[in-house]
Tab-separated table of C-alpha atoms in Angstrom:
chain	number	residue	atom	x	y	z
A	1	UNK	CA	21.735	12.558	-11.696
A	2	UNK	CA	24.042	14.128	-9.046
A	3	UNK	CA	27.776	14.399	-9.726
A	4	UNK	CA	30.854	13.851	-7.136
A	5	UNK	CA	32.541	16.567	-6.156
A	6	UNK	CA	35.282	14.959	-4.264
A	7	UNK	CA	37.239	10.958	-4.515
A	8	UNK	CA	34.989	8.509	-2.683
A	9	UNK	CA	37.931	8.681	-0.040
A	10	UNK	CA	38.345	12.105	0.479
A	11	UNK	CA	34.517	12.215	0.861
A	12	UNK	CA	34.508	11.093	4.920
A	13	UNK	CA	37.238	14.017	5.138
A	14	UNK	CA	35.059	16.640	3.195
A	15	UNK	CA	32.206	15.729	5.824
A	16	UNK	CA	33.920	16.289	8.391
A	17	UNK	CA	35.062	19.791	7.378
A	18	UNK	CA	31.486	20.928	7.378
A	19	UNK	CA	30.248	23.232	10.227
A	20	UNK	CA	28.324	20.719	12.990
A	21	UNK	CA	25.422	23.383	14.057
A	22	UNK	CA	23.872	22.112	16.667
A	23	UNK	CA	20.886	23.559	19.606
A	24	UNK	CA	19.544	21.957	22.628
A	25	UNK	CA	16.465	20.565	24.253
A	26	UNK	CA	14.218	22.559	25.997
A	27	UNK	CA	11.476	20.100	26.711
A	28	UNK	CA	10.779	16.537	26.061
A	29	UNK	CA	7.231	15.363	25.955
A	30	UNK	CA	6.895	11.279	24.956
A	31	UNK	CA	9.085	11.455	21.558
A	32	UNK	CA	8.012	14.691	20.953
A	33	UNK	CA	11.070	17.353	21.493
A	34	UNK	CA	11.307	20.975	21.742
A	35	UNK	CA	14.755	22.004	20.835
A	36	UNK	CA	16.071	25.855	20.542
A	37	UNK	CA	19.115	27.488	19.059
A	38	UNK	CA	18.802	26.488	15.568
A	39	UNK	CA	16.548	29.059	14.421
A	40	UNK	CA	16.889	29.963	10.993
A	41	UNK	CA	19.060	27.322	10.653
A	42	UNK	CA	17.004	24.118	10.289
A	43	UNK	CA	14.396	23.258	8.193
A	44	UNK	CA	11.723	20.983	8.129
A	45	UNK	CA	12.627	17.475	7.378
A	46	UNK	CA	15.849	17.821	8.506
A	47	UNK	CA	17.217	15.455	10.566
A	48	UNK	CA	18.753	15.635	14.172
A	49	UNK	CA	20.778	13.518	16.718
A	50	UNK	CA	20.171	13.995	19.518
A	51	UNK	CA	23.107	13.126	21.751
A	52	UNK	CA	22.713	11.866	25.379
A	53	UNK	CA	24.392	12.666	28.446
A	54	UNK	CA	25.288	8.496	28.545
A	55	UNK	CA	27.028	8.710	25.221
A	56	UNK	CA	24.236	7.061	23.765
A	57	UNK	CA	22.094	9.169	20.891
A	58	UNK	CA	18.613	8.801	18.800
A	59	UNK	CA	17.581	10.161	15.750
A	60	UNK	CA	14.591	12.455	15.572
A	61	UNK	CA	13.383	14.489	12.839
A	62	UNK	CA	12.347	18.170	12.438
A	63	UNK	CA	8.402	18.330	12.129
A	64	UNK	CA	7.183	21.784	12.950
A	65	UNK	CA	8.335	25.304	14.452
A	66	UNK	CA	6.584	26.817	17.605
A	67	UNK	CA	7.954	30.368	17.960
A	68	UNK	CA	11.519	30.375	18.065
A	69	UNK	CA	11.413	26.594	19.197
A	70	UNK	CA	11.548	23.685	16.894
A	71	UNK	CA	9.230	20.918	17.266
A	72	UNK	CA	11.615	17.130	16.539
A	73	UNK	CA	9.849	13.632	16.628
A	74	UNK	CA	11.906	11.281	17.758
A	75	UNK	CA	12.538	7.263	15.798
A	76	UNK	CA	11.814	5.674	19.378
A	77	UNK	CA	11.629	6.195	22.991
A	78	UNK	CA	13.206	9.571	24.269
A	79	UNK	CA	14.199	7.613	27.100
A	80	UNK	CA	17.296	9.127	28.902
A	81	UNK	CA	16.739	12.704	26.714
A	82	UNK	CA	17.632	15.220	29.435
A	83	UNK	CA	16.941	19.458	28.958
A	84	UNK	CA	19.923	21.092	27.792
A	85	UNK	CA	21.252	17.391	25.834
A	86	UNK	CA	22.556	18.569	22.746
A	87	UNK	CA	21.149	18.201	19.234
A	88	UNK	CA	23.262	18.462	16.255
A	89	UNK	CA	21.350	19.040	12.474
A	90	UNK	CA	22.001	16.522	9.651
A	91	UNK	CA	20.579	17.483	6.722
A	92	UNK	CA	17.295	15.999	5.580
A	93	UNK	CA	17.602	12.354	3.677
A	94	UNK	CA	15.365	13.178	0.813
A	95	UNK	CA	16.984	10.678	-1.550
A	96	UNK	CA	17.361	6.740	-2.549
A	97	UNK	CA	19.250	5.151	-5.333
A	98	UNK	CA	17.145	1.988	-5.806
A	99	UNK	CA	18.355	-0.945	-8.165
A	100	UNK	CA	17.878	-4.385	-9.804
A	101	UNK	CA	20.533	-5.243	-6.865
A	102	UNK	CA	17.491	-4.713	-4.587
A	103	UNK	CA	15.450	-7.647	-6.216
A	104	UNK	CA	15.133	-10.614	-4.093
A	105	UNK	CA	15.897	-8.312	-0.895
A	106	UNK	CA	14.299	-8.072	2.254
A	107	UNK	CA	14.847	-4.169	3.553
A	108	UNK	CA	13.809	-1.896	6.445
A	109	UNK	CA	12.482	1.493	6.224
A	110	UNK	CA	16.368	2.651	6.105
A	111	UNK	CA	16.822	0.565	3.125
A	112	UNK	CA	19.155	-1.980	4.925
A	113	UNK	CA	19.688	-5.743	4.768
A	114	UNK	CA	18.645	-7.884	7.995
A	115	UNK	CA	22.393	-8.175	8.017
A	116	UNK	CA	22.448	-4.445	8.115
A	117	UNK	CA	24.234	-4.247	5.425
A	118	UNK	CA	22.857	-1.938	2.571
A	119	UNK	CA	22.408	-3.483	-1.269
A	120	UNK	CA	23.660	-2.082	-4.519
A	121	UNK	CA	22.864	1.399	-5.436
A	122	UNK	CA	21.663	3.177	-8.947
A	123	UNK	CA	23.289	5.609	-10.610
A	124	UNK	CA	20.692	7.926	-10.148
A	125	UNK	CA	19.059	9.551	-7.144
A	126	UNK	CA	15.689	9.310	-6.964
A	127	UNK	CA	13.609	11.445	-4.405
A	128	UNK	CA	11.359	10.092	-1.734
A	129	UNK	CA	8.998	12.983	-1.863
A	130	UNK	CA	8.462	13.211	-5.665
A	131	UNK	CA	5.574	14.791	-6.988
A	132	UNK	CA	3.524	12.180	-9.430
A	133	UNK	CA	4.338	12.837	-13.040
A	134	UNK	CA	1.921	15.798	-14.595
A	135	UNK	CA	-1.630	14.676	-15.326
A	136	UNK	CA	-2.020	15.757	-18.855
A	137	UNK	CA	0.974	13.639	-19.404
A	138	UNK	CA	0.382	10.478	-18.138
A	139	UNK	CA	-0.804	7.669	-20.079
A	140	UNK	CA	-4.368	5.663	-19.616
A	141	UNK	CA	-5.168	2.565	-18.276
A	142	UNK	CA	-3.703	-0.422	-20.074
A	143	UNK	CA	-5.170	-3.734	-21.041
A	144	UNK	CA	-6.496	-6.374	-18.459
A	145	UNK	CA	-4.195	-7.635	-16.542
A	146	UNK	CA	-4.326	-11.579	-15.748
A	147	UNK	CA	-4.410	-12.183	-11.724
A	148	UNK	CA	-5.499	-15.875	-12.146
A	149	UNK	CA	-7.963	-14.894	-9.301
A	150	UNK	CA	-11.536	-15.770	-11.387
A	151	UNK	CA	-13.625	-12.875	-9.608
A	152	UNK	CA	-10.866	-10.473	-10.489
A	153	UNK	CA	-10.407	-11.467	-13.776
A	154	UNK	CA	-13.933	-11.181	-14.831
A	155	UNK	CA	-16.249	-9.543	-11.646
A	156	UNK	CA	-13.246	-6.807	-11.144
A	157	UNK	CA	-11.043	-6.858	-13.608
A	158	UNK	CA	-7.235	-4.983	-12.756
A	159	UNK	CA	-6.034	-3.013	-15.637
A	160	UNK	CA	-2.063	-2.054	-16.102
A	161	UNK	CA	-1.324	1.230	-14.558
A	162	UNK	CA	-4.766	0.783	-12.116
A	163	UNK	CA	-4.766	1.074	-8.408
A	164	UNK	CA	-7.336	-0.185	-5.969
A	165	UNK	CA	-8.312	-0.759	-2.454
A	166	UNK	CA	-8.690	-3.985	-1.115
A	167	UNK	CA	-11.120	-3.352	2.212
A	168	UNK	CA	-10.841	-5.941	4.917
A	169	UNK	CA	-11.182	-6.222	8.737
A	170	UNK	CA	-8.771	-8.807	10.633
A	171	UNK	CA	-9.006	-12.335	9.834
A	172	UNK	CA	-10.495	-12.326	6.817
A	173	UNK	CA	-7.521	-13.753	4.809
A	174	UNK	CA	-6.376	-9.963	3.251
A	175	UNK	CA	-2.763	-11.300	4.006
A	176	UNK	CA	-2.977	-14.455	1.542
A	177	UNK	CA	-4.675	-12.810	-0.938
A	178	UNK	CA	-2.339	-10.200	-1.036
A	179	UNK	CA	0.358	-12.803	-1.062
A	180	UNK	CA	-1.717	-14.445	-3.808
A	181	UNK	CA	-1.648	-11.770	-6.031
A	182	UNK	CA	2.067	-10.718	-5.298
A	183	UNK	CA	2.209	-13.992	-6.415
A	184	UNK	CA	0.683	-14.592	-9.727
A	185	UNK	CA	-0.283	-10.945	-11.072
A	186	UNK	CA	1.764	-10.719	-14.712
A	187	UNK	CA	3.737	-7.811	-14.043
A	188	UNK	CA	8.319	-7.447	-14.435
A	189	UNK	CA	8.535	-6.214	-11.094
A	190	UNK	CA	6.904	-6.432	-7.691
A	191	UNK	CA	7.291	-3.692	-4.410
A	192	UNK	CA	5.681	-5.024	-1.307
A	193	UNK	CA	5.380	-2.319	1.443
A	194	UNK	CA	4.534	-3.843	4.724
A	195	UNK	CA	3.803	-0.762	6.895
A	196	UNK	CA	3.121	-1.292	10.953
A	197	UNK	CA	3.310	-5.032	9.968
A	198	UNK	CA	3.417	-7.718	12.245
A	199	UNK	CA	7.283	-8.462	13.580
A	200	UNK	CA	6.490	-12.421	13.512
A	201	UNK	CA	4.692	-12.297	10.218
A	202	UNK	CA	7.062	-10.832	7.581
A	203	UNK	CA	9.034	-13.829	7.547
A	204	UNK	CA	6.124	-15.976	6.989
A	205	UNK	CA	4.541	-13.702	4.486
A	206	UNK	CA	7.748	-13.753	2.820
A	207	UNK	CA	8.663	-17.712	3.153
A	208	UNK	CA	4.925	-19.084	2.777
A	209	UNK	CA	3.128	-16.713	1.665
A	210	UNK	CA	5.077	-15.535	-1.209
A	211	UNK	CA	7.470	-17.821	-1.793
A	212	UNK	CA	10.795	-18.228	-3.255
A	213	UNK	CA	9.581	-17.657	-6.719
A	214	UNK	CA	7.226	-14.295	-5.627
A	215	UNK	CA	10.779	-12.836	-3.842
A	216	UNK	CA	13.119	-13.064	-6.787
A	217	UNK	CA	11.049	-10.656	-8.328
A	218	UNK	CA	10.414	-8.641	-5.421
A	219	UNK	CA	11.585	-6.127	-3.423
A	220	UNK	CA	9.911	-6.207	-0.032
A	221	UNK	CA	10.121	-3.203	2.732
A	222	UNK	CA	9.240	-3.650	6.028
A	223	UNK	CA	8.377	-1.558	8.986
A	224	UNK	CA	7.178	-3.605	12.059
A	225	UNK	CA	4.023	-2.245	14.687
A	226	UNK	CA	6.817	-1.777	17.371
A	227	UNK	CA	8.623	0.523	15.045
A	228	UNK	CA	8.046	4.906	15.700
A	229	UNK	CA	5.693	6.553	13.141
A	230	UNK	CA	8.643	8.333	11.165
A	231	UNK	CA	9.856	4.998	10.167
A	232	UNK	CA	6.472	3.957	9.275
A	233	UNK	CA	5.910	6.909	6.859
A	234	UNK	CA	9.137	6.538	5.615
A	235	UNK	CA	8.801	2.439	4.942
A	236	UNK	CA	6.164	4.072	2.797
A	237	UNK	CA	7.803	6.755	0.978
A	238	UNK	CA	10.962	4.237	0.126
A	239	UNK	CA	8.683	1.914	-1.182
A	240	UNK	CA	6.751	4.214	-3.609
A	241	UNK	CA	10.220	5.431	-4.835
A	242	UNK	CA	11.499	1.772	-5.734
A	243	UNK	CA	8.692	1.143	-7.744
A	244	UNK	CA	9.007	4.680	-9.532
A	245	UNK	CA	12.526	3.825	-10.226
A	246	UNK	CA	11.166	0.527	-11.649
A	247	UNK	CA	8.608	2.126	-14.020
A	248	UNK	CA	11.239	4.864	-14.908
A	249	UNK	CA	12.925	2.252	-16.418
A	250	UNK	CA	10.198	1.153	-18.532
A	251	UNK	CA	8.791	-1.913	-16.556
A	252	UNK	CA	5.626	-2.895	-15.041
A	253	UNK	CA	5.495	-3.061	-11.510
A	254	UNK	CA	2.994	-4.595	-9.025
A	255	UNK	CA	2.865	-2.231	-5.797
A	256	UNK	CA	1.386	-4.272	-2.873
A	257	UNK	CA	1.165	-2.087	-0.340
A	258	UNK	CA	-0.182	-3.204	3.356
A	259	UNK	CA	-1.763	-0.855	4.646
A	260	UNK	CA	-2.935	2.222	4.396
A	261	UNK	CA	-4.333	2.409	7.019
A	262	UNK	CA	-1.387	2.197	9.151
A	263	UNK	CA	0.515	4.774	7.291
A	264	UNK	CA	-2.462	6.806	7.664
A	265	UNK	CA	-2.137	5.919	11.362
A	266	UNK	CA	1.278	6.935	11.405
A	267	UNK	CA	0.411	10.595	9.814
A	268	UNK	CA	-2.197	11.195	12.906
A	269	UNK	CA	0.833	10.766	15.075
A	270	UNK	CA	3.416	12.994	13.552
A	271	UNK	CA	1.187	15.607	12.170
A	272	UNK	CA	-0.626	15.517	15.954
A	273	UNK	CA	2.429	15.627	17.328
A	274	UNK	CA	3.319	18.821	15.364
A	275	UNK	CA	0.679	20.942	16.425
A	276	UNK	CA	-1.982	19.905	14.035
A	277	UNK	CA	-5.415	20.189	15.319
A	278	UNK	CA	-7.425	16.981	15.800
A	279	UNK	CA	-10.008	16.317	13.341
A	280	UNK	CA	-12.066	13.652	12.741
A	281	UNK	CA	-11.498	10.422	14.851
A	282	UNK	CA	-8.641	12.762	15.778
A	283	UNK	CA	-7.501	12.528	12.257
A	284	UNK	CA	-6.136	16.013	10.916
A	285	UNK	CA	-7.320	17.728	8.046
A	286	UNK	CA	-3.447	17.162	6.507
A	287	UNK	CA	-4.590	13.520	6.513
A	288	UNK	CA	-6.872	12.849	3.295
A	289	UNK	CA	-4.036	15.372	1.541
A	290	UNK	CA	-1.080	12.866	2.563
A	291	UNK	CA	-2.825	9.879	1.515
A	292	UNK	CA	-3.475	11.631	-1.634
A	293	UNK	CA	-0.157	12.529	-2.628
A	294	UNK	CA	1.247	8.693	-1.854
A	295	UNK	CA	-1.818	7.421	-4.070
A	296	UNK	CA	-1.363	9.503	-6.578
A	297	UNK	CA	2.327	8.651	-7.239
A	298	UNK	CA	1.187	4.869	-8.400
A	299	UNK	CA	-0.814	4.603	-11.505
A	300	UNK	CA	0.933	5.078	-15.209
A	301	UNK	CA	4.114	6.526	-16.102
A	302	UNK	CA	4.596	9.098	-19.093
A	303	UNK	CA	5.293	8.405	-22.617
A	304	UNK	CA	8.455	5.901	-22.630
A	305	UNK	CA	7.754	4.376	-19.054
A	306	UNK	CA	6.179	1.770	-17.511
A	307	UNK	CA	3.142	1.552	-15.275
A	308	UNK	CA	2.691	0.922	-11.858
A	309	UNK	CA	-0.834	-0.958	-10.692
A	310	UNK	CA	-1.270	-0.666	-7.037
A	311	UNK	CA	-2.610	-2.552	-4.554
A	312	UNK	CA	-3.324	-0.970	-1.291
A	313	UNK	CA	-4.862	-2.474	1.413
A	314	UNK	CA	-7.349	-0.578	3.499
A	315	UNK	CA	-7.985	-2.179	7.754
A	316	UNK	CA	-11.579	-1.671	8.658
A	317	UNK	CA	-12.851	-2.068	11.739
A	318	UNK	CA	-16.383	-3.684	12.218
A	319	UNK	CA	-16.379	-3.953	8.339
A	320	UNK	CA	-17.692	-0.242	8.576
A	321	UNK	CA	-16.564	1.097	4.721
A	322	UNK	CA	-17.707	4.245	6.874
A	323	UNK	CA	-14.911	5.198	8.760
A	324	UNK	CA	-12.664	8.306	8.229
A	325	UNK	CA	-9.867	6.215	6.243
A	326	UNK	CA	-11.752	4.128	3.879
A	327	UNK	CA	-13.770	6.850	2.812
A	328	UNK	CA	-10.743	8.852	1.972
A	329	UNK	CA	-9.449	6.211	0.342
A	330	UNK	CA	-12.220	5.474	-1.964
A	331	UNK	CA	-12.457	8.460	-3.787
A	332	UNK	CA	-8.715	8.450	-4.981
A	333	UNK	CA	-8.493	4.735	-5.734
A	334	UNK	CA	-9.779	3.529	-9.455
A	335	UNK	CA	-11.688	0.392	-7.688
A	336	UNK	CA	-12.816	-0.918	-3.927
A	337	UNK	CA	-12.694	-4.889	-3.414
A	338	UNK	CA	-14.442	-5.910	-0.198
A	339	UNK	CA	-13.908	-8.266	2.026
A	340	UNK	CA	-16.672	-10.233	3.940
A	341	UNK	CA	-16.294	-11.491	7.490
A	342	UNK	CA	-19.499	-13.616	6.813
A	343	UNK	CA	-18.438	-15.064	3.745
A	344	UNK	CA	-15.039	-16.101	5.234
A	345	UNK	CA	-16.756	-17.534	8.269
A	346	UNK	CA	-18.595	-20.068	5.879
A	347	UNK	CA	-15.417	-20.989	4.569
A	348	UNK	CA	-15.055	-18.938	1.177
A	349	UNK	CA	-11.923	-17.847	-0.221
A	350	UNK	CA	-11.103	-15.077	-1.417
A	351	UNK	CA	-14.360	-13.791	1.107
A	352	UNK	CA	-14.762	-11.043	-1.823
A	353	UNK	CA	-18.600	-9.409	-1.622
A	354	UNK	CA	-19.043	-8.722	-5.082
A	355	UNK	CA	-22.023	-6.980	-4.752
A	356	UNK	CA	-20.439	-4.636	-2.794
A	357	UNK	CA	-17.197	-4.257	-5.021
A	358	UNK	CA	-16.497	-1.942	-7.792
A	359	UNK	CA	-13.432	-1.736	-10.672
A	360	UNK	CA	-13.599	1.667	-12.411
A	361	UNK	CA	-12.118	-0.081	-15.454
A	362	UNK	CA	-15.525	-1.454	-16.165
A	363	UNK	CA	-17.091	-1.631	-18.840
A	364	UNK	CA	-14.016	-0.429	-20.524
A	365	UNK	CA	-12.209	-3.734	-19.639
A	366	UNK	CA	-14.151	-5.995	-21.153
A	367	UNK	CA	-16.163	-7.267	-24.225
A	368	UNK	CA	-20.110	-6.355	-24.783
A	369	UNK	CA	-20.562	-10.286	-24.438
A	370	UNK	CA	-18.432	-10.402	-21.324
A	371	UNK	CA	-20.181	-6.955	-19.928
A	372	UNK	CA	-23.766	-9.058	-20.850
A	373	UNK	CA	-22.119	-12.325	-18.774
A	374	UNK	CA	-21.206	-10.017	-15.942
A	375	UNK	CA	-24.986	-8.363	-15.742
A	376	UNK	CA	-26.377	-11.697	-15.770
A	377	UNK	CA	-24.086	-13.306	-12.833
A	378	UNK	CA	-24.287	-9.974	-10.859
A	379	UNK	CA	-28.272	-10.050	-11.275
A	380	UNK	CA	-28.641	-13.881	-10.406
A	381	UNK	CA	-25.935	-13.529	-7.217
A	382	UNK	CA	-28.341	-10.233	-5.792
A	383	UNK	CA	-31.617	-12.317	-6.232
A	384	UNK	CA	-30.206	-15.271	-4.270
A	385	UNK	CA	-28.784	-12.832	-1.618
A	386	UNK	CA	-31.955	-10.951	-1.731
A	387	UNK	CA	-33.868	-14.023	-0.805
A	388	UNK	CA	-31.644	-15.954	1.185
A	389	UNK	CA	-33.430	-15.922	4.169
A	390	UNK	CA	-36.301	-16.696	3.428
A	391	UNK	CA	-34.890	-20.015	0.970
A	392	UNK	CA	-32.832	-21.367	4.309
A	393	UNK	CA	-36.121	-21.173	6.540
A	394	UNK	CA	-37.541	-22.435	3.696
A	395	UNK	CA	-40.241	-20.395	3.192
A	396	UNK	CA	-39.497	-20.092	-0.614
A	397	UNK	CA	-41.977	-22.154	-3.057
A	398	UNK	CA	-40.318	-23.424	-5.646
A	399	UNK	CA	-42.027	-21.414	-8.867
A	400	UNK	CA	-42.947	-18.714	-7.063
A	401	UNK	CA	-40.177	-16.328	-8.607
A	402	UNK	CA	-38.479	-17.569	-11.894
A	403	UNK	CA	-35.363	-15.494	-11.334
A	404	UNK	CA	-34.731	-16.634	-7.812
A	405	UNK	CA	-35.746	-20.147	-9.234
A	406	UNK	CA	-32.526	-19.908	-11.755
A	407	UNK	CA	-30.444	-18.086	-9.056
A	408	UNK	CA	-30.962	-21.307	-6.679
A	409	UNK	CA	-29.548	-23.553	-9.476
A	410	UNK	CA	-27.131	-21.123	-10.496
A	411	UNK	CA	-25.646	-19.778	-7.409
A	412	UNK	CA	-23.713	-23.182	-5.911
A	413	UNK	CA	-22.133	-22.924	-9.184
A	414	UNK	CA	-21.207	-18.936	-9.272
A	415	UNK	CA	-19.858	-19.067	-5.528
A	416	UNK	CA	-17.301	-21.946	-6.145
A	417	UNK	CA	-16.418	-19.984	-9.373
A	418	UNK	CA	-15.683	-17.168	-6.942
A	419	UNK	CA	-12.600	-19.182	-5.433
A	420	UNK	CA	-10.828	-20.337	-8.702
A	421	UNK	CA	-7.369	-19.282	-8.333
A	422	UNK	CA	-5.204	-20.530	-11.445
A	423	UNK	CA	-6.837	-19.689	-14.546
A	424	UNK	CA	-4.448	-19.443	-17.641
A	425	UNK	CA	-6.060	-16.138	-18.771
A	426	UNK	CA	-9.347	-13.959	-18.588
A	427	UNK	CA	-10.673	-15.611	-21.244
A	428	UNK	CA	-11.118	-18.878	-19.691
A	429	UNK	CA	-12.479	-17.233	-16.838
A	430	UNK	CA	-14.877	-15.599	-18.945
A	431	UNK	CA	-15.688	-19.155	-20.437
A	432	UNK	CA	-15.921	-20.671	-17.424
A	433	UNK	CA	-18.940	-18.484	-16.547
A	434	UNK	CA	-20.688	-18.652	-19.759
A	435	UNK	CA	-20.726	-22.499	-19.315
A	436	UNK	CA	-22.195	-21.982	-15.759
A	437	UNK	CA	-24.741	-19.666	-17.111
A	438	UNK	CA	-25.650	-21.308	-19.769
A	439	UNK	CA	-26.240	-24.604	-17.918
């Protein structure tokens, strides 16, 4: 908890007292900017302004050091940066004080209003680089969580404190099922991250897609695809701080965070930017490491916390679970759900493949019957896949197979159980799909 040093209105006065260093720009090349006479001075992370010959100034931040040079990134278009303009160090922001003030807000990746204003602030500062709380310490998963979505709640069950991936190209309704779960999920507190987002679509995800009811829960930060990288990573890193402050105080908070991929995105840029040497689809290697270190900050809290179950969402192109950011992202995650172009395009929603979905809570999550019910619905849905083709030609004779005999009965039945949304618990899920079993 930090302390004043000074009155809140001698504080403006105290600022102003403080040595302005300041160094100029050397070169300027897109928003990256090479700036000199601040060596040994600045740091990285620090931030600069940059001010303009027209009066005018943009902030950039400090991402690398090249020689005696230091390498800024810009939060827009250098346009108008001339050599020699003069750039004066502010020290880094490193620090939020997130509140229940913030519930029901709509911010930006500065943590302001639409009004511009800024909302109510904590008492304590809280850092937006943490480190996640120390392994050993941490608690385990909790109990099953109730989503109302039926394949969640029995296929791929969520568990308090878990965090998953939720893998979908464009169009394949990732949006409303994130809304969905933002939504109904039983948790005290949601954080909705919308990183790279859409400008015309965080009002209707907010108004339509979530609703009234979803918001006054919810604190939702936006960064928009017109927006510079730095403020996408930093949407990000503000997000993941409100819900630690959240779970600090004991509660248990939904993270929906959409995407990944564009924070990952936003990385490439900076870190490229920087001097980092391409990698993989010009990824660097610092990528998989800072998608780590966000992931890793989600999950449960220590002993006298709360949890926080995550929700990312993962963009992948073609549907190819191949490329360089889902693959990263599946082996930190505790659970993939996939999304299926073809299964959308025949009208099913949520399009989840659950064939080709996994929770990691399983079979921890559920009952020996319910594991038994699950074996038996997963078996029946891969022989009807399996032999799909063949039934719609109809080249299948009935009798042929008994097993994709009771999967052609069975599987009208298991794919409209697939889009139940509304169930008062797991357990009428669960006996939902014993009755269609059974049948």
């Amino acid at each position: 908890m930090s302390v004043a040093l000074f009155p809140k209105d001698l504080q403006p006065l105290v600022d102003a007292c403080r040595p302005r260093w300041s160094g100029a720009i050397s070169s300027v090349d897109g928003a990256r900017l090479s700036i000199s006479g601040l060596t040994g001075i600045a740091r990285l992370g620090d931030r600069l302004v940059i001010e303009r010959a027209d009066d005018a100034a943009i902030d950039a931040e400090i991402i690398g050091f090249q020689g005696r040079s230091i390498i800024a990134y810009a939060f827009g278009a250098a346009i108008g940066v001339a050599a020699g303009d003069r750039a004066v160090l502010q020290r880094e922001a490193t620090t939020c004080r997130p509140c229940d003030d913030w519930l029901g807000s709509i911010l930006d990746w500065r943590g302001r209003k639409i009004d511009g204003s800024f909302p109510g602030e904590g008492g304590v500062e809280m850092a937006l680089d943490a480190p996640p709380p120390p392994a050993p310490a941490r608690n385990r998963l909790g109990a099953r969580i109730n989503t109302q979505h039926a394949a969640l709640d029995t296929f791929l069950p969520l568990c308090r404190g878990q965090r998953i991936g939720l893998f979908a190209g464009s169009g394949v309704g990732k949006s409303m099922l994130l809304g969905s779960l933002a939504r109904l999920v039983d948790a005290d507190v949601c954080v909705i991250a919308l990183v790279g987002e859409r400008g015309r679509e965080v009002r209707a995800f907010v108004e339509e897609t979530l609703g009234a009811k979803g918001l006054a829960r919810a604190v939702v930060i936006a960064s928009t695809s017109d927006e510079p990288a730095l403020a996408k990573r930093q949407c990000a890193r503000l997000a993941m701080t409100t819900a630690e402050y959240f779970r600090a105080e004991g509660r248990h908070v939904l993270l929906v965070f959409d995407s990944l991929t564009r924070y990952a995105e936003a990385h490439r840029e900076i870190a490229l930017a920087g001097g980092e040497p391409p990698s993989l689809h010009a990824f660097p290697p610092s990528t998989f490491q800072a998608i780590a270190s966000l992931v890793e900050r989600a999950g449960p809290g220590v002993s006298g916390e709360g949890d926080i179950t995550a929700i990312f969402s993962v963009l992948v192109a073609g549907s190819d679970m191949e490329e360089p950011v889902a693959d990263m992202v599946r082996g930190v995650l505790d659970g993939h759900v996939i999304l299926d172009r073809a299964i959308a395009e025949r009208g099913r929603f949520p399009a989840i493949n659950i064939r080709r979905s996994v929770s990691r809570s399983l079979p921890r999550a559920a009952s020996p019957e319910e594991n038994a019910l699950l074996l038996d619905a997963r078996a029946l849905l891969s022989a009807y896949e399996d032999a799909e083709l063949i039934i719609q030609a109809g080249l299948y004779a009935p009798g042929a197979d008994p097993k994709i005999d009771r999967a052609m009965k069975r599987w009208p039945a298991l794919d409209q159980f697939l889009t139940r949304i509304g169930d008062d618990s797991p357990a009428e899920a669960f006996n939902r799909l014993r009755t269609i079993l059974q049948e």
